[in-house]
PDB file of C-alpha atoms in Angstrom:
ATOM      1  CA  UNK A1224       0.000   0.000   0.000  1.00  0.00           C
ATOM      2  CA  UNK A1225       1.486   3.329  -1.028  1.00  0.00           C
ATOM      3  CA  UNK A1226       2.060   5.977   1.644  1.00  0.00           C
ATOM      4  CA  UNK A1227      -0.320   8.911   1.765  1.00  0.00           C
ATOM      5  CA  UNK A1228       1.892  10.835   4.168  1.00  0.00           C
ATOM      6  CA  UNK A1229       5.524  10.354   5.142  1.00  0.00           C
ATOM      7  CA  UNK A1230       7.042  12.304   8.029  1.00  0.00           C
ATOM      8  CA  UNK A1231      10.758  12.102   8.821  1.00  0.00           C
ATOM      9  CA  UNK A1232      12.732  13.871  11.558  1.00  0.00           C
ATOM     10  CA  UNK A1233       9.978  16.445  11.967  1.00  0.00           C
ATOM     11  CA  UNK A1234      10.438  19.153  14.593  1.00  0.00           C
ATOM     12  CA  UNK A1235       8.654  22.296  15.721  1.00  0.00           C
ATOM     13  CA  UNK A1236      10.224  25.165  17.661  1.00  0.00           C
ATOM     14  CA  UNK A1237       9.042  28.621  18.655  1.00  0.00           C
ATOM     15  CA  UNK A1238      11.440  31.554  18.695  1.00  0.00           C
ATOM     16  CA  UNK A1239      11.642  33.826  21.707  1.00  0.00           C
ATOM     17  CA  UNK A1240      12.884  37.390  21.811  1.00  0.00           C
ATOM     18  CA  UNK A1241      15.105  36.510  24.712  1.00  0.00           C
ATOM     19  CA  UNK A1242      16.606  33.145  25.553  1.00  0.00           C
ATOM     20  CA  UNK A1243      16.622  29.839  23.717  1.00  0.00           C
ATOM     21  CA  UNK A1244      13.936  28.616  21.322  1.00  0.00           C
ATOM     22  CA  UNK A1245      11.147  26.514  22.797  1.00  0.00           C
ATOM     23  CA  UNK A1246      11.036  23.094  21.145  1.00  0.00           C
ATOM     24  CA  UNK A1247       7.602  21.440  21.038  1.00  0.00           C
ATOM     25  CA  UNK A1248       8.242  18.480  18.718  1.00  0.00           C
ATOM     26  CA  UNK A1249      11.443  16.486  18.279  1.00  0.00           C
ATOM     27  CA  UNK A1250      12.453  13.951  15.613  1.00  0.00           C
ATOM     28  CA  UNK A1251       8.967  12.707  14.743  1.00  0.00           C
ATOM     29  CA  UNK A1252       8.962  10.008  12.047  1.00  0.00           C
ATOM     30  CA  UNK A1253       6.117   7.851  10.726  1.00  0.00           C
ATOM     31  CA  UNK A1254       4.187   6.993   7.582  1.00  0.00           C
ATOM     32  CA  UNK A1255       0.487   6.461   6.924  1.00  0.00           C
ATOM     33  CA  UNK A1256      -0.984   4.641   3.953  1.00  0.00           C
ATOM     34  CA  UNK A1257      -4.244   5.225   2.116  1.00  0.00           C
ATOM     35  CA  UNK A1258      -7.178   3.886   4.082  1.00  0.00           C
ATOM     36  CA  UNK A1259      -5.098   3.371   7.221  1.00  0.00           C
ATOM     37  CA  UNK A1260      -5.413   4.718  10.762  1.00  0.00           C
ATOM     38  CA  UNK A1261      -2.631   6.053  12.949  1.00  0.00           C
ATOM     39  CA  UNK A1262      -3.641   6.663  16.549  1.00  0.00           C
ATOM     40  CA  UNK A1263      -1.513   9.158  18.499  1.00  0.00           C
ATOM     41  CA  UNK A1264      -1.742   8.647  22.263  1.00  0.00           C
ATOM     42  CA  UNK A1265      -0.264  10.815  24.997  1.00  0.00           C
ATOM     43  CA  UNK A1266      -0.959  12.992  28.002  1.00  0.00           C
ATOM     44  CA  UNK A1267      -2.027  16.618  27.708  1.00  0.00           C
ATOM     45  CA  UNK A1268       0.831  18.907  26.688  1.00  0.00           C
ATOM     46  CA  UNK A1269       2.928  16.243  24.958  1.00  0.00           C
ATOM     47  CA  UNK A1270       2.533  17.855  21.517  1.00  0.00           C
ATOM     48  CA  UNK A1271      -0.273  15.741  20.004  1.00  0.00           C
ATOM     49  CA  UNK A1272      -2.451  18.631  18.885  1.00  0.00           C
ATOM     50  CA  UNK A1273       0.519  20.610  17.534  1.00  0.00           C
ATOM     51  CA  UNK A1274       1.492  17.584  15.454  1.00  0.00           C
ATOM     52  CA  UNK A1275      -2.110  17.204  14.285  1.00  0.00           C
ATOM     53  CA  UNK A1276      -2.247  20.823  13.200  1.00  0.00           C
ATOM     54  CA  UNK A1277       0.950  20.354  11.183  1.00  0.00           C
ATOM     55  CA  UNK A1278      -0.472  17.231   9.528  1.00  0.00           C
ATOM     56  CA  UNK A1279      -3.638  19.186   8.682  1.00  0.00           C
ATOM     57  CA  UNK A1280      -1.647  22.087   7.228  1.00  0.00           C
ATOM     58  CA  UNK A1281      -2.768  24.507   9.946  1.00  0.00           C
ATOM     59  CA  UNK A1282       0.728  25.006  11.356  1.00  0.00           C
ATOM     60  CA  UNK A1283       4.216  24.893   9.889  1.00  0.00           C
ATOM     61  CA  UNK A1284       7.195  22.770  10.907  1.00  0.00           C
ATOM     62  CA  UNK A1285      10.720  24.053  11.511  1.00  0.00           C
ATOM     63  CA  UNK A1286      12.721  20.878  10.969  1.00  0.00           C
ATOM     64  CA  UNK A1287      12.556  17.650   9.019  1.00  0.00           C
ATOM     65  CA  UNK A1288      10.293  16.541   6.203  1.00  0.00           C
ATOM     66  CA  UNK A1289       6.536  16.142   5.698  1.00  0.00           C
ATOM     67  CA  UNK A1290       5.497  14.644   2.374  1.00  0.00           C
ATOM     68  CA  UNK A1291       1.898  14.279   1.236  1.00  0.00           C
ATOM     69  CA  UNK A1292       1.484  11.963  -1.746  1.00  0.00           C
ATOM     70  CA  UNK A1293       5.216  12.277  -2.331  1.00  0.00           C
ATOM     71  CA  UNK A1294       5.335  16.095  -2.332  1.00  0.00           C
ATOM     72  CA  UNK A1295       7.084  18.116   0.373  1.00  0.00           C
ATOM     73  CA  UNK A1296       4.384  20.209   2.035  1.00  0.00           C
ATOM     74  CA  UNK A1297       6.629  23.192   2.780  1.00  0.00           C
ATOM     75  CA  UNK A1298       7.678  23.430  -0.883  1.00  0.00           C
ATOM     76  CA  UNK A1299       4.279  23.115  -2.529  1.00  0.00           C
ATOM     77  CA  UNK A1300       3.135  25.545  -5.183  1.00  0.00           C
ATOM     78  CA  UNK A1301      -0.064  27.512  -4.563  1.00  0.00           C
ATOM     79  CA  UNK A1302      -2.067  25.073  -6.661  1.00  0.00           C
ATOM     80  CA  UNK A1303      -0.568  22.055  -4.887  1.00  0.00           C
ATOM     81  CA  UNK A1304      -1.178  23.687  -1.499  1.00  0.00           C
ATOM     82  CA  UNK A1305      -4.861  24.296  -2.270  1.00  0.00           C
ATOM     83  CA  UNK A1306      -5.263  20.688  -3.373  1.00  0.00           C
ATOM     84  CA  UNK A1307      -3.508  19.494  -0.202  1.00  0.00           C
ATOM     85  CA  UNK A1308      -5.693  21.627   2.088  1.00  0.00           C
ATOM     86  CA  UNK A1309      -8.823  20.247   0.454  1.00  0.00           C
ATOM     87  CA  UNK A1310      -7.541  16.683   0.792  1.00  0.00           C
ATOM     88  CA  UNK A1311      -6.727  16.959   4.514  1.00  0.00           C
ATOM     89  CA  UNK A1312      -9.524  17.954   6.863  1.00  0.00           C
ATOM     90  CA  UNK A1313      -9.774  18.207  10.651  1.00  0.00           C
ATOM     91  CA  UNK A1314     -12.504  17.321  13.148  1.00  0.00           C
ATOM     92  CA  UNK A1315     -11.974  19.510  16.189  1.00  0.00           C
ATOM     93  CA  UNK A1316     -12.429  18.678  19.839  1.00  0.00           C
ATOM     94  CA  UNK A1317     -15.186  21.112  20.746  1.00  0.00           C
ATOM     95  CA  UNK A1318     -18.419  20.697  18.734  1.00  0.00           C
ATOM     96  CA  UNK A1319     -19.897  23.705  20.561  1.00  0.00           C
ATOM     97  CA  UNK A1320     -17.328  26.050  19.006  1.00  0.00           C
ATOM     98  CA  UNK A1321     -16.632  24.482  15.609  1.00  0.00           C
ATOM     99  CA  UNK A1322     -20.066  25.126  14.059  1.00  0.00           C
ATOM    100  CA  UNK A1323     -21.421  28.532  13.057  1.00  0.00           C
ATOM    101  CA  UNK A1324     -24.399  29.139  15.404  1.00  0.00           C
ATOM    102  CA  UNK A1325     -26.135  31.433  12.873  1.00  0.00           C
ATOM    103  CA  UNK A1326     -26.327  28.796  10.119  1.00  0.00           C
ATOM    104  CA  UNK A1327     -28.734  25.902   9.715  1.00  0.00           C
ATOM    105  CA  UNK A1328     -27.337  22.391   9.334  1.00  0.00           C
ATOM    106  CA  UNK A1329     -28.202  22.431   5.626  1.00  0.00           C
ATOM    107  CA  UNK A1330     -26.050  25.501   4.941  1.00  0.00           C
ATOM    108  CA  UNK A1331     -23.186  24.286   7.153  1.00  0.00           C
ATOM    109  CA  UNK A1332     -22.855  21.234   4.933  1.00  0.00           C
ATOM    110  CA  UNK A1333     -23.989  22.743   1.626  1.00  0.00           C
ATOM    111  CA  UNK A1334     -21.488  25.636   1.612  1.00  0.00           C
ATOM    112  CA  UNK A1335     -18.356  23.504   1.089  1.00  0.00           C
ATOM    113  CA  UNK A1336     -20.243  21.499  -1.557  1.00  0.00           C
ATOM    114  CA  UNK A1337     -21.045  24.740  -3.402  1.00  0.00           C
ATOM    115  CA  UNK A1338     -17.431  25.916  -3.236  1.00  0.00           C
ATOM    116  CA  UNK A1339     -15.548  22.750  -4.002  1.00  0.00           C
ATOM    117  CA  UNK A1340     -17.933  20.557  -5.994  1.00  0.00           C
ATOM    118  CA  UNK A1341     -19.381  23.563  -7.870  1.00  0.00           C
ATOM    119  CA  UNK A1342     -22.947  22.355  -7.319  1.00  0.00           C
ATOM    120  CA  UNK A1343     -25.433  25.244  -7.329  1.00  0.00           C
ATOM    121  CA  UNK A1344     -28.884  23.778  -7.933  1.00  0.00           C
ATOM    122  CA  UNK A1345     -30.844  23.495  -4.703  1.00  0.00           C
ATOM    123  CA  UNK A1346     -32.288  20.047  -5.514  1.00  0.00           C
ATOM    124  CA  UNK A1347     -28.814  18.642  -6.174  1.00  0.00           C
ATOM    125  CA  UNK A1348     -27.454  20.293  -3.026  1.00  0.00           C
ATOM    126  CA  UNK A1349     -30.293  18.884  -0.938  1.00  0.00           C
ATOM    127  CA  UNK A1350     -29.615  15.400  -2.304  1.00  0.00           C
ATOM    128  CA  UNK A1351     -25.904  15.657  -1.428  1.00  0.00           C
ATOM    129  CA  UNK A1352     -26.609  17.038   2.063  1.00  0.00           C
ATOM    130  CA  UNK A1353     -29.160  14.285   2.663  1.00  0.00           C
ATOM    131  CA  UNK A1354     -26.649  11.606   1.650  1.00  0.00           C
ATOM    132  CA  UNK A1355     -24.036  13.004   4.036  1.00  0.00           C
ATOM    133  CA  UNK A1356     -26.438  13.290   6.965  1.00  0.00           C
ATOM    134  CA  UNK A1357     -27.478   9.691   6.403  1.00  0.00           C
ATOM    135  CA  UNK A1358     -23.822   8.654   6.239  1.00  0.00           C
ATOM    136  CA  UNK A1359     -23.135  10.124   9.698  1.00  0.00           C
ATOM    137  CA  UNK A1360     -26.284   8.688  11.220  1.00  0.00           C
ATOM    138  CA  UNK A1361     -28.444  11.812  11.518  1.00  0.00           C
ATOM    139  CA  UNK A1362     -31.777  10.306  10.480  1.00  0.00           C
ATOM    140  CA  UNK A1363     -34.503  10.955   9.686  1.00  0.00           C
ATOM    141  CA  UNK A1364     -32.816  13.801   7.824  1.00  0.00           C
ATOM    142  CA  UNK A1365     -35.915  15.993   8.078  1.00  0.00           C
ATOM    143  CA  UNK A1366     -35.397  16.233  11.832  1.00  0.00           C
ATOM    144  CA  UNK A1367     -31.967  17.835  11.446  1.00  0.00           C
ATOM    145  CA  UNK A1368     -31.516  19.567   8.102  1.00  0.00           C
ATOM    146  CA  UNK A1369     -33.237  22.855   9.045  1.00  0.00           C
ATOM    147  CA  UNK A1370     -32.086  23.079  12.657  1.00  0.00           C
ATOM    148  CA  UNK A1371     -29.500  25.424  14.140  1.00  0.00           C
ATOM    149  CA  UNK A1372     -26.622  23.989  16.197  1.00  0.00           C
ATOM    150  CA  UNK A1373     -28.156  25.310  19.428  1.00  0.00           C
ATOM    151  CA  UNK A1374     -30.934  22.739  19.070  1.00  0.00           C
ATOM    152  CA  UNK A1375     -28.539  19.790  18.736  1.00  0.00           C
ATOM    153  CA  UNK A1376     -26.767  17.728  21.376  1.00  0.00           C
ATOM    154  CA  UNK A1377     -22.970  17.558  21.526  1.00  0.00           C
ATOM    155  CA  UNK A1378     -22.928  14.204  19.756  1.00  0.00           C
ATOM    156  CA  UNK A1379     -25.256  15.441  17.025  1.00  0.00           C
ATOM    157  CA  UNK A1380     -23.135  18.544  16.506  1.00  0.00           C
ATOM    158  CA  UNK A1381     -20.029  16.409  16.135  1.00  0.00           C
ATOM    159  CA  UNK A1382     -21.811  14.310  13.502  1.00  0.00           C
ATOM    160  CA  UNK A1383     -22.647  17.510  11.612  1.00  0.00           C
ATOM    161  CA  UNK A1384     -18.939  18.412  11.815  1.00  0.00           C
ATOM    162  CA  UNK A1385     -18.064  15.027  10.333  1.00  0.00           C
ATOM    163  CA  UNK A1386     -20.605  15.515   7.525  1.00  0.00           C
ATOM    164  CA  UNK A1387     -19.136  18.947   6.754  1.00  0.00           C
ATOM    165  CA  UNK A1388     -15.663  17.406   6.528  1.00  0.00           C
ATOM    166  CA  UNK A1389     -16.912  14.639   4.233  1.00  0.00           C
ATOM    167  CA  UNK A1390     -18.375  17.282   1.920  1.00  0.00           C
ATOM    168  CA  UNK A1391     -14.764  18.033   0.936  1.00  0.00           C
ATOM    169  CA  UNK A1392     -14.116  14.414  -0.149  1.00  0.00           C
ATOM    170  CA  UNK A1393     -10.925  14.278   1.944  1.00  0.00           C
ATOM    171  CA  UNK A1394      -8.209  11.650   1.674  1.00  0.00           C
ATOM    172  CA  UNK A1395      -7.037  12.192   5.269  1.00  0.00           C
ATOM    173  CA  UNK A1396      -9.000  13.287   8.337  1.00  0.00           C
ATOM    174  CA  UNK A1397      -7.254  14.517  11.477  1.00  0.00           C
ATOM    175  CA  UNK A1398      -9.489  13.618  14.437  1.00  0.00           C
ATOM    176  CA  UNK A1399      -8.425  15.683  17.454  1.00  0.00           C
ATOM    177  CA  UNK A1400     -10.018  14.375  20.682  1.00  0.00           C
ATOM    178  CA  UNK A1401     -13.334  14.438  18.812  1.00  0.00           C
ATOM    179  CA  UNK A1402     -15.191  12.347  21.409  1.00  0.00           C
ATOM    180  CA  UNK A1403     -13.821  13.929  24.587  1.00  0.00           C
ATOM    181  CA  UNK A1404     -16.740  16.354  24.925  1.00  0.00           C
ATOM    182  CA  UNK A1405     -19.389  13.821  23.943  1.00  0.00           C
ATOM    183  CA  UNK A1406     -21.323  11.779  26.502  1.00  0.00           C
ATOM    184  CA  UNK A1407     -19.531   8.539  27.338  1.00  0.00           C
ATOM    185  CA  UNK A1408     -22.527   6.474  26.231  1.00  0.00           C
ATOM    186  CA  UNK A1409     -22.314   7.957  22.720  1.00  0.00           C
ATOM    187  CA  UNK A1410     -18.566   7.662  22.127  1.00  0.00           C
ATOM    188  CA  UNK A1411     -18.539   4.103  20.799  1.00  0.00           C
ATOM    189  CA  UNK A1412     -21.407   4.927  18.429  1.00  0.00           C
ATOM    190  CA  UNK A1413     -19.483   7.923  17.079  1.00  0.00           C
ATOM    191  CA  UNK A1414     -16.311   5.877  16.645  1.00  0.00           C
ATOM    192  CA  UNK A1415     -18.294   3.150  14.875  1.00  0.00           C
ATOM    193  CA  UNK A1416     -19.584   5.775  12.451  1.00  0.00           C
ATOM    194  CA  UNK A1417     -16.013   6.890  11.715  1.00  0.00           C
ATOM    195  CA  UNK A1418     -14.951   3.286  11.126  1.00  0.00           C
ATOM    196  CA  UNK A1419     -17.870   2.726   8.749  1.00  0.00           C
ATOM    197  CA  UNK A1420     -16.921   5.881   6.822  1.00  0.00           C
ATOM    198  CA  UNK A1421     -13.370   4.578   6.483  1.00  0.00           C
ATOM    199  CA  UNK A1422     -14.596   1.255   5.111  1.00  0.00           C
ATOM    200  CA  UNK A1423     -16.903   2.936   2.600  1.00  0.00           C
ATOM    201  CA  UNK A1424     -14.675   5.831   1.510  1.00  0.00           C
ATOM    202  CA  UNK A1425     -11.172   4.424   2.096  1.00  0.00           C
ATOM    203  CA  UNK A1426     -10.216   7.574   3.989  1.00  0.00           C
ATOM    204  CA  UNK A1427      -7.168   7.681   6.292  1.00  0.00           C
ATOM    205  CA  UNK A1428      -7.356   8.827   9.921  1.00  0.00           C
ATOM    206  CA  UNK A1429      -4.799  10.600  12.081  1.00  0.00           C
ATOM    207  CA  UNK A1430      -6.569   9.986  15.394  1.00  0.00           C
ATOM    208  CA  UNK A1431      -5.466  11.965  18.458  1.00  0.00           C
ATOM    209  CA  UNK A1432      -6.513  11.072  21.999  1.00  0.00           C
ATOM    210  CA  UNK A1433      -5.258  11.015  25.591  1.00  0.00           C
ATOM    211  CA  UNK A1434      -7.529   8.051  26.379  1.00  0.00           C
ATOM    212  CA  UNK A1435      -5.462   4.869  26.035  1.00  0.00           C
ATOM    213  CA  UNK A1436      -8.418   2.479  25.992  1.00  0.00           C
ATOM    214  CA  UNK A1437     -10.347   4.579  23.470  1.00  0.00           C
ATOM    215  CA  UNK A1438      -7.347   4.910  21.211  1.00  0.00           C
ATOM    216  CA  UNK A1439      -6.555   1.214  21.192  1.00  0.00           C
ATOM    217  CA  UNK A1440     -10.203   0.401  20.525  1.00  0.00           C
ATOM    218  CA  UNK A1441     -10.339   2.699  17.502  1.00  0.00           C
ATOM    219  CA  UNK A1442      -6.961   1.583  16.155  1.00  0.00           C
ATOM    220  CA  UNK A1443      -7.593  -2.182  16.333  1.00  0.00           C
ATOM    221  CA  UNK A1444      -5.331  -3.824  13.782  1.00  0.00           C
ATOM    222  CA  UNK A1445      -3.873  -0.441  12.812  1.00  0.00           C
ATOM    223  CA  UNK A1446      -0.940   1.737  13.900  1.00  0.00           C
ATOM    224  CA  UNK A1447      -0.516   3.221  17.381  1.00  0.00           C
ATOM    225  CA  UNK A1448       2.160   5.712  18.481  1.00  0.00           C
ATOM    226  CA  UNK A1449       2.653   7.022  22.012  1.00  0.00           C
ATOM    227  CA  UNK A1450       4.041  10.525  22.512  1.00  0.00           C
ATOM    228  CA  UNK A1451       5.835  11.947  25.526  1.00  0.00           C
ATOM    229  CA  UNK A1452       7.410  15.403  25.818  1.00  0.00           C
ATOM    230  CA  UNK A1453       7.275  16.049  22.080  1.00  0.00           C
ATOM    231  CA  UNK A1454       8.685  12.688  20.984  1.00  0.00           C
ATOM    232  CA  UNK A1455       7.256   9.405  19.783  1.00  0.00           C
ATOM    233  CA  UNK A1456       8.503   6.997  22.411  1.00  0.00           C
ATOM    234  CA  UNK A1457       6.670   3.816  21.414  1.00  0.00           C
ATOM    235  CA  UNK A1458       5.082   2.436  18.258  1.00  0.00           C
ATOM    236  CA  UNK A1459       3.066  -0.679  17.572  1.00  0.00           C
TER     237      UNK A1459
END
């Protein structure tokens, strides 16, 4: 299986006006194939989210190499960069902050379809939005499509976030503690939905969590890496 991403010797430091640079990540190396999952485990403050933001293209790296489909991310042309940013999407931790409270669920999902799939007709948009809501388990669709986020539970909001990400047809999804603010009883259901999406769409996951049991459950038969103080200290 060909590698979707390949990271070698990656590091991240922040410059200070006075004193030495602050190093957040040190010598990170791993690869991830198409349709695979890599679960990153570690305590708060170990650098997991910073690494996830770099993988998603939301932060830069100061050392080493990060290749996406064989192309160095830091050297991409504008066209390549736009393609990369569309191909890599992120599901954030807090579903109460990641959705626009002034937009209905339909528009939250339809807007990226309009922009990136160039679909304008309302009947075609509604069909696409309906398919995505069904994919993430928000059925019957009529109960959700015209609601605002304020009328949804945390788990339902996170499913809307997943649907919005899928509207971009990503190749890689960075999942950053996406179940930590969801009721415990709903976490397994949400993870099962993500697994089903992977089976159907052959998408890759970069799954970040501090919960060892949750991470190992989601990454069954896949890759697991444990981080500590900005380094990967164990892989399996």
